[in-house]
XYZ file of C-alpha atoms in Angstrom:
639
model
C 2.888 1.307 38.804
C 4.151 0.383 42.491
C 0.567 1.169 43.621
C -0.819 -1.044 41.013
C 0.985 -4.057 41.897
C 0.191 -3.799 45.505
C -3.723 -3.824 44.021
C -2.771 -6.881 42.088
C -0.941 -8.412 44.499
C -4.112 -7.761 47.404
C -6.322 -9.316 44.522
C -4.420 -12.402 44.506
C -4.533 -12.767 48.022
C -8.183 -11.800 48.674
C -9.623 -14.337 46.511
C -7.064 -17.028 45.861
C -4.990 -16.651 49.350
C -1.778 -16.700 47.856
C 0.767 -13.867 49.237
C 2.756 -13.454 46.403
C 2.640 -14.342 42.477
C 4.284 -16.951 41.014
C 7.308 -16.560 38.659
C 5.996 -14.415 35.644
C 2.476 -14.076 36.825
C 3.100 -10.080 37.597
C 5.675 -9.151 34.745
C 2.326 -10.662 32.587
C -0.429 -8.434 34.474
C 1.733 -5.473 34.842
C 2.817 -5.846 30.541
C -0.839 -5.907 29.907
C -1.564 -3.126 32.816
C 0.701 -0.844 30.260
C -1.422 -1.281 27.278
C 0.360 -3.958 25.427
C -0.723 -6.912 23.625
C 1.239 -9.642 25.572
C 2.160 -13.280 24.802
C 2.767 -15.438 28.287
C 4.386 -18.867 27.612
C 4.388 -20.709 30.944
C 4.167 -24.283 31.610
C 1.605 -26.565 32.748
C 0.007 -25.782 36.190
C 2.338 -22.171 36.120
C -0.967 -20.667 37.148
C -1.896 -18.719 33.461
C -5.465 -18.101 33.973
C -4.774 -16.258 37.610
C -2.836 -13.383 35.286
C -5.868 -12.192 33.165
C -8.430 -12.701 36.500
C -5.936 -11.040 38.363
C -5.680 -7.941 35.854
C -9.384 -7.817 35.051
C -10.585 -7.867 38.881
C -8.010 -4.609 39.040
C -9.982 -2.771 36.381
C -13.818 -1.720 35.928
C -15.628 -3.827 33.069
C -15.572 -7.144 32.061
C -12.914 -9.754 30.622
C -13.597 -11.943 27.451
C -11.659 -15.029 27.700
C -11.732 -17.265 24.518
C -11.410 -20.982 25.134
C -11.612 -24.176 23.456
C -12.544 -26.728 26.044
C -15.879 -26.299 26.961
C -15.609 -28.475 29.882
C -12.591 -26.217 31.248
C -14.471 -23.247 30.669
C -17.504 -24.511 33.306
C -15.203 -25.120 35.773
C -13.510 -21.768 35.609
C -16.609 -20.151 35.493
C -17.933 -22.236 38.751
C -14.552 -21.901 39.954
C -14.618 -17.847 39.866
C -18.682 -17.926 41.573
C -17.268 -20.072 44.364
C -15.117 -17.269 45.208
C -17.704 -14.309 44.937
C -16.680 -13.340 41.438
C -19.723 -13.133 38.865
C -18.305 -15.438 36.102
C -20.701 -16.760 32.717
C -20.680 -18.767 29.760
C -21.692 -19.014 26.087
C -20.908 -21.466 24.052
C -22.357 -24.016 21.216
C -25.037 -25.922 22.476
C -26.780 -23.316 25.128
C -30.590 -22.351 23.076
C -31.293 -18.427 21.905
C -32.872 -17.647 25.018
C -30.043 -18.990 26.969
C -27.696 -16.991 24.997
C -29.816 -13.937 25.005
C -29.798 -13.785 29.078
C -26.756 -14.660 29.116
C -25.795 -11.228 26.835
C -27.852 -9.500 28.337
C -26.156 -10.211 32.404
C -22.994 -9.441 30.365
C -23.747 -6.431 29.361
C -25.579 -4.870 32.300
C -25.152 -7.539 35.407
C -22.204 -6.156 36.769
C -20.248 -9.538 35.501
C -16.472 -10.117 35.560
C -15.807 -12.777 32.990
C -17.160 -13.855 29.816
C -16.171 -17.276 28.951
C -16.646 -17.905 24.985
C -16.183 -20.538 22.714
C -14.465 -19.202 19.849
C -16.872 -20.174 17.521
C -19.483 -18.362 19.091
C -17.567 -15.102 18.204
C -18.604 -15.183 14.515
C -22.275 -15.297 15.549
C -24.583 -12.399 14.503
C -26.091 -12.427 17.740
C -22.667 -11.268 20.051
C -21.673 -8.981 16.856
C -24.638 -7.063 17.323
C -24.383 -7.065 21.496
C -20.528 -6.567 21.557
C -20.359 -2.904 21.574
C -22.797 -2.632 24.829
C -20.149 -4.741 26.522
C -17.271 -2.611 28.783
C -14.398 -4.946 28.000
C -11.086 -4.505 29.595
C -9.104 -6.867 28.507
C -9.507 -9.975 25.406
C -7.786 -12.861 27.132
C -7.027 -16.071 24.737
C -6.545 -18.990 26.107
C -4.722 -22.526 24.608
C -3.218 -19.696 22.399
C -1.231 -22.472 20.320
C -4.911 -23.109 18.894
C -5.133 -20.213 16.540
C -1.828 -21.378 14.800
C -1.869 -24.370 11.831
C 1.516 -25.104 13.342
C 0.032 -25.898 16.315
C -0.842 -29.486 17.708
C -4.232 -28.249 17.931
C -5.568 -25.863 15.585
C -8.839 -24.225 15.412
C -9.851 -22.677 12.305
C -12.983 -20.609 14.676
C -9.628 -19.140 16.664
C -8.953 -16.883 13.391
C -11.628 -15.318 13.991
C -10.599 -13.438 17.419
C -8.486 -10.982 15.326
C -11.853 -9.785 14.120
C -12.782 -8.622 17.669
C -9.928 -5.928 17.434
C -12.041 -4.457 14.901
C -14.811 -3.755 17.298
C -12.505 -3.594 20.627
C -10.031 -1.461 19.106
C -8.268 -0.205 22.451
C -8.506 -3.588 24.241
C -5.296 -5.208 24.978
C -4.946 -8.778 23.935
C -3.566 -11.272 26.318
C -2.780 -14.918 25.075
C -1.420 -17.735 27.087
C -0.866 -21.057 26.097
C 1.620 -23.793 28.498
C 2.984 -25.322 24.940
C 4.598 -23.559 21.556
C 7.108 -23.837 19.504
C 9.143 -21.110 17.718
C 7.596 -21.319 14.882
C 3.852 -21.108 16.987
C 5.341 -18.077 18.966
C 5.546 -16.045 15.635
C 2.541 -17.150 14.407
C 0.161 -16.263 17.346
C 1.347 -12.846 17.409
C 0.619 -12.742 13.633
C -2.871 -14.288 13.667
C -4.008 -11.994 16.639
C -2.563 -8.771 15.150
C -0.473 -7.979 17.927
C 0.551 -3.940 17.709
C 4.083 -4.964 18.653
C 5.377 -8.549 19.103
C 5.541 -8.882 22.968
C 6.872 -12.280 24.177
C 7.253 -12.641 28.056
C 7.938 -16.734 29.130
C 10.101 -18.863 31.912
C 12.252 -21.293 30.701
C 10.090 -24.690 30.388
C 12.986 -26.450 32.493
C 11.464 -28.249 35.582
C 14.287 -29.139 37.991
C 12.013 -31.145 40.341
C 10.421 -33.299 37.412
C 12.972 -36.466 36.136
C 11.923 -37.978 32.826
C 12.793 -41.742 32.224
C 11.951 -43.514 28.928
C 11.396 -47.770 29.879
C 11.921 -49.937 26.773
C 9.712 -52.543 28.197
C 8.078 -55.508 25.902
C 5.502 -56.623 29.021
C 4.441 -53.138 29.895
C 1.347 -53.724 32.125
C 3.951 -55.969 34.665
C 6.459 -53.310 34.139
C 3.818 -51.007 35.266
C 2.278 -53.159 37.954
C 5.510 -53.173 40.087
C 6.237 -49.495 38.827
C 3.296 -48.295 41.046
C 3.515 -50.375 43.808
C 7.315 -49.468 44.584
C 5.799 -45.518 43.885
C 5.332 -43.247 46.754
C 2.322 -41.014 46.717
C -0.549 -39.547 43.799
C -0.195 -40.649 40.284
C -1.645 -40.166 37.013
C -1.274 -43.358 33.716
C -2.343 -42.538 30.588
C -3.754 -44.830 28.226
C -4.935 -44.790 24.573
C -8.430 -46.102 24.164
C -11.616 -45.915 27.078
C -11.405 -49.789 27.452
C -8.238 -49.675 28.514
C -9.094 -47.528 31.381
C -10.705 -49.825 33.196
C -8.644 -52.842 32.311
C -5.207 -51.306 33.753
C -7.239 -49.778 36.857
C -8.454 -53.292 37.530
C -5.404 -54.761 37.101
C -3.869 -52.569 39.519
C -6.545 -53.131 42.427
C -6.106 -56.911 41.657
C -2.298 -55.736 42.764
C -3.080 -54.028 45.866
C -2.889 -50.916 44.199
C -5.499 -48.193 45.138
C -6.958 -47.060 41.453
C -9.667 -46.468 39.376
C -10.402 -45.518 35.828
C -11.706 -42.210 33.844
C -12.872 -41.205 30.532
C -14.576 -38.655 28.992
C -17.591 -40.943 28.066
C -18.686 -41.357 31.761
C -21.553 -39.643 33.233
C -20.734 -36.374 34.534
C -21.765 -37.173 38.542
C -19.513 -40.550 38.312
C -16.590 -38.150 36.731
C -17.028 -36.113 39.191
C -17.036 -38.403 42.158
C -14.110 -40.212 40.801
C -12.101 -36.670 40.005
C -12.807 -36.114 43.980
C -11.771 -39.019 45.237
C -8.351 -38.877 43.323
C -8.132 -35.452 43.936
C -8.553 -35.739 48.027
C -6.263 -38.691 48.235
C -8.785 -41.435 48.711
C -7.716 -42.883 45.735
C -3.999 -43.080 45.003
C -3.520 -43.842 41.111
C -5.977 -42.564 37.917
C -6.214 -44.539 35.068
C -7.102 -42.211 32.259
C -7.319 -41.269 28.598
C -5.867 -37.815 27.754
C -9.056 -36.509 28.597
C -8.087 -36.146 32.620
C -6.000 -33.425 33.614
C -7.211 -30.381 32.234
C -7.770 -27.698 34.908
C -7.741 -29.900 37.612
C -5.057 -28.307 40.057
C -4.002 -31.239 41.818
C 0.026 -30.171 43.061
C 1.295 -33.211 44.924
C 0.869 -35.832 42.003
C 4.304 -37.845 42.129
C 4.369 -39.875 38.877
C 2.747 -39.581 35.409
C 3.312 -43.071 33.684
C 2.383 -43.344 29.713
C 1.647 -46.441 28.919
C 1.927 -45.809 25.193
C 3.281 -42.932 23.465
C 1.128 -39.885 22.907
C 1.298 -38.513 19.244
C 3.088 -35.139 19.426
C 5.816 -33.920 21.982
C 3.377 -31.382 23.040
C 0.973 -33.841 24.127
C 3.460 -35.935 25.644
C 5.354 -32.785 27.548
C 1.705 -31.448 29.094
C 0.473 -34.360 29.883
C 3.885 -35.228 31.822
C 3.773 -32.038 33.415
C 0.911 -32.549 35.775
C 3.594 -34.406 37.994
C 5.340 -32.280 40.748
C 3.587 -29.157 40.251
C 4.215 -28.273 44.242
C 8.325 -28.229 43.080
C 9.009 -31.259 44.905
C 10.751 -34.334 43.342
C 8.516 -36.226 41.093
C 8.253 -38.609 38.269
C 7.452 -38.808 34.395
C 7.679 -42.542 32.974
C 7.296 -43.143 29.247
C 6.935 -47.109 28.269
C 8.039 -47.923 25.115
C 8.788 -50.338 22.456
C 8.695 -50.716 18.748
C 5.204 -51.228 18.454
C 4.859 -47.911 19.838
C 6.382 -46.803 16.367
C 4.277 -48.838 14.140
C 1.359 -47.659 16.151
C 2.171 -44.130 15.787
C 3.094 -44.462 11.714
C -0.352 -46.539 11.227
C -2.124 -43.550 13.230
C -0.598 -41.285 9.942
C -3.114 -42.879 7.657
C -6.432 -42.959 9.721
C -5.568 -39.549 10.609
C -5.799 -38.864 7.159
C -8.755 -40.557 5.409
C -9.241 -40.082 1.582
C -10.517 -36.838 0.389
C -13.133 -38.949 -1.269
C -14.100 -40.254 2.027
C -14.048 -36.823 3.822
C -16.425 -35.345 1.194
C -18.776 -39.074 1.846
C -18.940 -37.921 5.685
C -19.829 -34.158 5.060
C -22.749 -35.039 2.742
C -23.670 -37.658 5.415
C -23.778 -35.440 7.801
C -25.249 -33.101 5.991
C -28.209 -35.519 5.558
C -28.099 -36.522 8.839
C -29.641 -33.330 9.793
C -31.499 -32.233 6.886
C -29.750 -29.340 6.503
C -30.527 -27.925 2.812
C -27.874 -26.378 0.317
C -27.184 -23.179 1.038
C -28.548 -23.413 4.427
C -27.195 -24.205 7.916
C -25.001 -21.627 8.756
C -24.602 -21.189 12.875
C -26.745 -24.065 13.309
C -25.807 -26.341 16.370
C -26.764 -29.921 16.557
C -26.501 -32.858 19.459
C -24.206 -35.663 17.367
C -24.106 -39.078 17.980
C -20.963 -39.960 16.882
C -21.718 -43.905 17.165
C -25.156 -43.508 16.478
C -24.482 -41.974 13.185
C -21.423 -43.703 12.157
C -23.247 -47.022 12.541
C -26.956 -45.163 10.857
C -24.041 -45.319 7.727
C -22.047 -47.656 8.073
C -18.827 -45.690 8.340
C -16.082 -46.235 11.307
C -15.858 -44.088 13.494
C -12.375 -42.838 13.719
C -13.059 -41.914 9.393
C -15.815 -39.700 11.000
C -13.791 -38.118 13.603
C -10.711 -37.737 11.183
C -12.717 -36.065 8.489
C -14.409 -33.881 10.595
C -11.512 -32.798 11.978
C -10.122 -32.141 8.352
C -13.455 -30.242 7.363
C -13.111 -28.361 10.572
C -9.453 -27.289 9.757
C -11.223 -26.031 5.999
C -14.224 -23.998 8.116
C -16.989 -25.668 6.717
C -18.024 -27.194 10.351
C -16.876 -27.289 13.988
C -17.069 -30.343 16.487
C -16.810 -29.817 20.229
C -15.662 -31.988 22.366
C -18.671 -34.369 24.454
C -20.372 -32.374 27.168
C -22.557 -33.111 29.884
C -24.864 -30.245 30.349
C -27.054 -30.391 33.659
C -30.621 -29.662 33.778
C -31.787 -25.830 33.966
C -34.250 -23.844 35.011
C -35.350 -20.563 34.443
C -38.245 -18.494 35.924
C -39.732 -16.557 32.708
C -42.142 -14.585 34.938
C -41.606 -11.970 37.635
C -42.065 -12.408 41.333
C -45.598 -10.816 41.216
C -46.973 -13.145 38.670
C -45.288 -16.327 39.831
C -47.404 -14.810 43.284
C -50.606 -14.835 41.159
C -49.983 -18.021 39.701
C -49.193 -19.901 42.938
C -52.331 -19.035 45.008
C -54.419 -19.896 41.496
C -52.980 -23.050 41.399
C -52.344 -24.520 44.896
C -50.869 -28.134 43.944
C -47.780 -26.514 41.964
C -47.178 -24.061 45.672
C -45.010 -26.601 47.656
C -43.083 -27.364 44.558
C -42.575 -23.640 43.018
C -41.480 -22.783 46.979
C -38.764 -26.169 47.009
C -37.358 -24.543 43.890
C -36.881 -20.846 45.134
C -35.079 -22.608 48.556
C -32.757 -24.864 47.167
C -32.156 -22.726 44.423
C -30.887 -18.838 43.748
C -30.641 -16.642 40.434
C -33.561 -18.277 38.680
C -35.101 -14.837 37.542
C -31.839 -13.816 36.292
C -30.125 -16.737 34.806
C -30.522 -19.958 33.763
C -29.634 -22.007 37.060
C -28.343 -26.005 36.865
C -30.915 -28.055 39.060
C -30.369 -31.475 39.865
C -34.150 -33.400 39.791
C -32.903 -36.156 42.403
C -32.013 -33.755 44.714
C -35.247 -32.085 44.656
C -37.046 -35.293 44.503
C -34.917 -36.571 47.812
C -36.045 -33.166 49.300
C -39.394 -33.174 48.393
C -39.884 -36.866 49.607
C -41.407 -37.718 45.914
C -40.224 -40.065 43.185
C -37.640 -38.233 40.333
C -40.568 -38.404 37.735
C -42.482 -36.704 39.908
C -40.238 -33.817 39.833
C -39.900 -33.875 35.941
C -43.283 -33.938 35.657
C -44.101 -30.563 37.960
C -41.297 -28.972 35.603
C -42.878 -29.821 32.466
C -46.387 -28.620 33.145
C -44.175 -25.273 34.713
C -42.875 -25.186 30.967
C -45.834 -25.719 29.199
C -47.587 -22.985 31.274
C -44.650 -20.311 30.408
C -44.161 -19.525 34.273
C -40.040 -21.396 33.995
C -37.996 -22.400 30.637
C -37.226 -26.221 31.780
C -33.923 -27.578 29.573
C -33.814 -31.711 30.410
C -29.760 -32.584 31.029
C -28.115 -34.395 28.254
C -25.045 -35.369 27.028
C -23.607 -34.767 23.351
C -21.056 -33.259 21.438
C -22.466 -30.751 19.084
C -21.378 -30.311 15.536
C -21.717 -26.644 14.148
C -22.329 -25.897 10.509
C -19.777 -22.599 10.352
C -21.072 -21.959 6.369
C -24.046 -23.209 4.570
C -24.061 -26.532 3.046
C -22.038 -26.699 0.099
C -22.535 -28.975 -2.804
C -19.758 -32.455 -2.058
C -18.503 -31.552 -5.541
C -17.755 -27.995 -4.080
C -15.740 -29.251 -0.985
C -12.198 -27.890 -1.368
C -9.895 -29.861 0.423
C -6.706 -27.671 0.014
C -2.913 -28.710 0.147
C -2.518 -26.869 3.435
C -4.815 -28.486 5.294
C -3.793 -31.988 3.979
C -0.883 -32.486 2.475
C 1.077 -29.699 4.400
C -0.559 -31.053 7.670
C 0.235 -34.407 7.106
C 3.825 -33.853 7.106
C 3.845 -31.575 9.401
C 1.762 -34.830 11.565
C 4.284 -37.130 10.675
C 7.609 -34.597 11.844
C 5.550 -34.823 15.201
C 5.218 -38.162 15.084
C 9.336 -38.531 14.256
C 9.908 -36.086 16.998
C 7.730 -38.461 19.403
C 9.782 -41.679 18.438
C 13.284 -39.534 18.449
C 12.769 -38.740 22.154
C 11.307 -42.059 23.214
C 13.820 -43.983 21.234
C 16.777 -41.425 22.184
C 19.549 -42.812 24.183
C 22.272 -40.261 23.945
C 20.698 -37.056 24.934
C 19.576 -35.731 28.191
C 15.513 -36.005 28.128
C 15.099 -32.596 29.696
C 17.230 -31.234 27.002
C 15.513 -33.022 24.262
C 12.135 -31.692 25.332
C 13.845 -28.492 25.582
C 15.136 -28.238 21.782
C 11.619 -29.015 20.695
C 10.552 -25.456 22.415
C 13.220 -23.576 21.116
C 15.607 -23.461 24.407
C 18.565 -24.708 22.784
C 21.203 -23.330 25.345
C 19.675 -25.873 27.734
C 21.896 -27.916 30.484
C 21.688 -31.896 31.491
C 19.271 -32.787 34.048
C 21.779 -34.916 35.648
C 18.697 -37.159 36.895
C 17.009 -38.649 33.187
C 17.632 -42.505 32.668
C 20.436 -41.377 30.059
C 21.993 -38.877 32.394
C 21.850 -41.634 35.192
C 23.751 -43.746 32.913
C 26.118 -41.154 32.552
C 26.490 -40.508 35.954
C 27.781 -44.231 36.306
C 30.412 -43.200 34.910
C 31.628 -41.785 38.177
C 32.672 -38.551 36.372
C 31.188 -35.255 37.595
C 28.575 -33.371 34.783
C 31.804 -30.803 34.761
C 34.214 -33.377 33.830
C 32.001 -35.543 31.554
C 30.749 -31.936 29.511
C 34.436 -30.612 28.968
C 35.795 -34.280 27.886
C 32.716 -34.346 25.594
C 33.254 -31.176 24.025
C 36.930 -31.394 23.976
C 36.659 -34.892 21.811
C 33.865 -33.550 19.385
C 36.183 -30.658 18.589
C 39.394 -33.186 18.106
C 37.085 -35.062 15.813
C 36.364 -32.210 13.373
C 38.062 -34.770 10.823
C 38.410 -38.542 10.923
C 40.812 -39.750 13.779
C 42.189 -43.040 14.499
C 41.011 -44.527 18.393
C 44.579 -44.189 19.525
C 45.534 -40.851 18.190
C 42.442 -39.402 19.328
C 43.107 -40.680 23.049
C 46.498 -39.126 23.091
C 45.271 -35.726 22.127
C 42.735 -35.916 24.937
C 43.903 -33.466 27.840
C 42.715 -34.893 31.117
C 43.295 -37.904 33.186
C 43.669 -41.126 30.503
C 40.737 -42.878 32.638
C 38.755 -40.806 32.240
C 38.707 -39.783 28.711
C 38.456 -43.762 27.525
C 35.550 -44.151 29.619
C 33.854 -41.000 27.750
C 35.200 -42.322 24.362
C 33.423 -45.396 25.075
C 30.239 -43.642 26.120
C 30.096 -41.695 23.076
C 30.700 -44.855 21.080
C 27.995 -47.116 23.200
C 25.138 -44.517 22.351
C 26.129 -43.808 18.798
C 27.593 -40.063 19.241
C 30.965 -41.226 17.859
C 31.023 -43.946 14.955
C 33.465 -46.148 13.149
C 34.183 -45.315 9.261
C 35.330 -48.329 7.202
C 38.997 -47.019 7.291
C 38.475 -47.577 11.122
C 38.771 -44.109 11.955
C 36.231 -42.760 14.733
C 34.183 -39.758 13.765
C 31.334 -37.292 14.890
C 27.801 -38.422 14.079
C 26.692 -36.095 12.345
C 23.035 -34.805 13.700
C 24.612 -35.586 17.297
């Protein structure tokens, strides 16, 4: 075992330059170096993708790695090339030929990594190529997904347990930065885990300080928030428009910003991911849809503007701050219309099961997919286009599809941007032939083979300007060249474009047919609305260290203050040490067992008489201690 961690440990160094793991990283890779199906809880930006790359590049063969986010999974994959490492992709979206090269590099390219989207798994095409594939390892990632307790469940991650039946000597490794208790149990369940095998670091960040701002005029709140700030930050907003708005309003402030959402073109994202990223610009404005795998470890603040649904959201989201372990900042504004924001969101959530079965058929429809047809078809989808084709609004779309999702009759992915590719469908010798019979296509074939490797092989992303710019000809010019390439079967030319893509995972079913069962309503919609309580107990929460808050919601209940929140700040005025305040506090909840009058309970206090009156008032100011109508004090309970 010594011997292996100095391999993993040379691994890490050789291609990510780090000299030593981070906490957990090795007691992961050596757990799943033994055999075992492993479970790694670590938080944001803890580094959970470097433990099953790590543990693969120590073994011959190749590592599946199921993920949701399609987007993540391209960078990882681009990521893990950069470095030398042969990384690919499949998922929804990508045509049969695409997926057949793809398989087929997997299987006898000498690859690394195989990123999948889990839907893909249940495809008749990868069942029938699996067993040529020399997997070492089945590495699931956003774990939480595969669990209907967790904040973001995907009915296609059930079907990863299925893989064991084909890999049966595979370990499984799942890592996910977010879970409760409950989640924990569950994941180990749903992925058939020979022996439960939990291995996590406490989620406690000692560097990060959470404040909560009850503030009615938020954007002025925030305006002078950022410009007293030192260094990086990160707001979060709610809706697209409001991206640009707040970033606007900030450079109208002197404040170096700009704004990001997923519905901007890809090379703008990118340039505007860059330019945060390498300090040109100083503050993002985003929706939740910045953040993902983007290691960026100096950012100082994190400022929600509005309250994100679910503590999980809220707690990842918060933890992009500070990642380097130096001081930072995460700022939640809030005020009541937070709450009736976050009830109203219950509702359009859930739409009418009448109005979920309207959308399916719609959809249906929309594609001319036949009853009893469909099944593993992909399709580009419009969400606006086809919401306003029938009339429908679009969040009832998105809210019943992600209901109808959660039952397995469909999948949506999130919106991609997928570049333009080429691929050469003829060998060397006949793209030879080809060129000296057809002269005018030479200079153009010969541009594509310099600025461009792997196009025998693979399907290769091309970008037309830059050929055009090279080339000294007009874009359309280059388009052109590449569809009379196509139509002459010398390359397989796939235009870029931009869509989500909704998957039909059964055939159509008849509306009347459409089961909409309890636990994927009723059940989830309590289960939304104790998230949505949680959310509005820790923003509205005066009494309770934020860090410990957060804390309870992941199961660490043994937790200590922070001694740097807004409510342990407020403590802290108190001019009593956390020693002194914690003893007093414990001393006078045990006193008030039963109902005590204010001056008998003072006597009974053992300590300095100061001291204890300014914790009794404390307790009293933030609700831990109330009056009865017989004027005795007592013990909230709940407290």
């Amino acid at each position: 075992m010594h011997y292996l961690v100095n391999q993993f440990v040379q691994i890490l160094t050789k291609y990510w330059g780090y000299p030593a793991f981070r906490p957990l990283q090795e007691e992961i890779i050596q757990s799943v170096a033994q055999g075992k199906d492993t479970l790694g809880l670590m938080p944001t930006g803890g580094g959970k993708s470097v433990t099953y790359q790590v543990y693969s590049l120590s073994k011959p063969g190749i590592c599946l790695v199921i993920t949701p986010l399609i987007a993540l999974m391209k960078d990882q994959v681009e990521n893990l090339n950069q470095k030398g490492i042969k990384a690919l992709a499949i998922y929804s979206g990508m045509n049969a030929q695409e997926m057949k090269i793809a398989m087929d590099n997997a299987a006898w390219g000498d690859y690394k990594f195989l990123y999948l989207s889990p839907e893909r798994i249940a495809t008749e095409r990868f069942r029938e190529r699996i067993n040529q594939l020399d997997v070492n390892l089945i590495a699931v990632d956003e774990a939480h997904c595969i669990s209907q307790w967790g904040y973001d469940f995907r009915p296609s991650y059930l079907r990863i347990a299925e893989l064991r039946n084909y890999l049966p000597d595979v370990p499984v490794l799942a890592v996910t930065a977010t879970a409760t208790p409950q989640v924990i149990d569950d994941i180990q369940e749903k992925l058939k885990f020979r022996k439960k095998n939990i291995l996590r670091t406490s989620y406690f960040r000692s560097n990060l300080v959470y404040l909560v701002r009850n503030e009615e005029d938020k954007q002025n709140y925030l305006v002078k928030a950022v410009q007293k700030a030192k260094g990086t930050g990160i707001v979060y907003v709610k809706s697209r428009k409001l991206t640009r708005e707040i970033a606007e309003l900030l450079i109208k402030n002197e404040v170096s910003a700009d704004y990001y959402h997923a519905g901007l073109p890809y090379k703008i994202r990118t340039e505007k991911q860059d330019a945060w990223k390498n300090g040109r610009t100083r503050v993002i404005v985003s929706t939740n849809a910045f953040g993902m795998g983007i290691d960026k470890s100096d950012v100082r603040f994190v400022i929600h503007l509005e309250a994100p649904d679910s503590v999980e959201a809220y707690f990842q989201e918060a933890g992009r701050a500070g990642r380097d372990g130096k001081p930072a900042w995460a700022v939640l504004l809030y005020n009541n219309s937070d709450k009736l924001r976050l009830e109203r969101n219950v509702d359009k959530a859930f739409p009418e099961p009448d109005v979920i079965k309207r959308v399916y058929e719609a959809i249906c429809n929309y594609f001319q997919v036949a009853v009893g047809h469909g099944k593993d078809q992909s399709f580009e989808f419009s969400m606006a286009t086809f919401a306003a084709n029938f009339s429908m609004q679009i969040t009832n779309v998105y809210n019943s599809l992600k209901i109808l999702q959660r039952e397995g009759y469909l999948e949506l992915t999130e919106e991609l941007d997928n570049p333009s590719k080429v691929y050469f469908q003829v060998d060397r010798d006949d793209l030879y032939k080809f060129q000296v019979a057809n002269a005018s296509f030479d200079g153009f074939i010969k541009l594509l083979l310099r600025s461009y490797t792997g196009l025998f092989t693979n399907y290769v992303s091309i970008d037309e300007e830059l050929l055009a710019t090279r080339a000294n000809i007009h874009p359309d010019m280059v388009y052109e060249f590449l569809v009379r390439l196509r139509s002459q079967k010398i390359v397989d030319y796939i235009p870029k474009k931009k869509a989500p893509y909704v998957i039909f995972t059964r055939e159509r079913t008849d509306p009347e047919r459409i089961k909409i069962t309890r636990e994927n309503y009723d059940d989830r919609k309590k289960d939304y609305m104790q998230r949505i309580d949680s959310m509005v107990h820790y923003a509205s929460s005066g009494h309770k260290c934020r860090s410990q808050l957060l804390l309870q919601y992941f199961g660490e209940m043994e937790s200590s203050r922070c001694g740097k929140c807004d409510v342990c700040m407020e403590r802290n005025d108190l001019n009593l040490s956390k020693y002194e305040f914690d003893t007093l506090c414990e001393q006078i909840k045990k006193l008030l067992h039963e109902p005590v009058f204010y001056e008998d309970l003072l006597a009974r206090i053992e300590g300095k008489p100061e001291s204890a009156v300014k914790v009794v008032r404390w307790l009293l100011e933030n609700e831990k201690i109330v009056y009865r109508v017989d004027n005795r004090m007592e013990w909230q309970k709940g407290s």
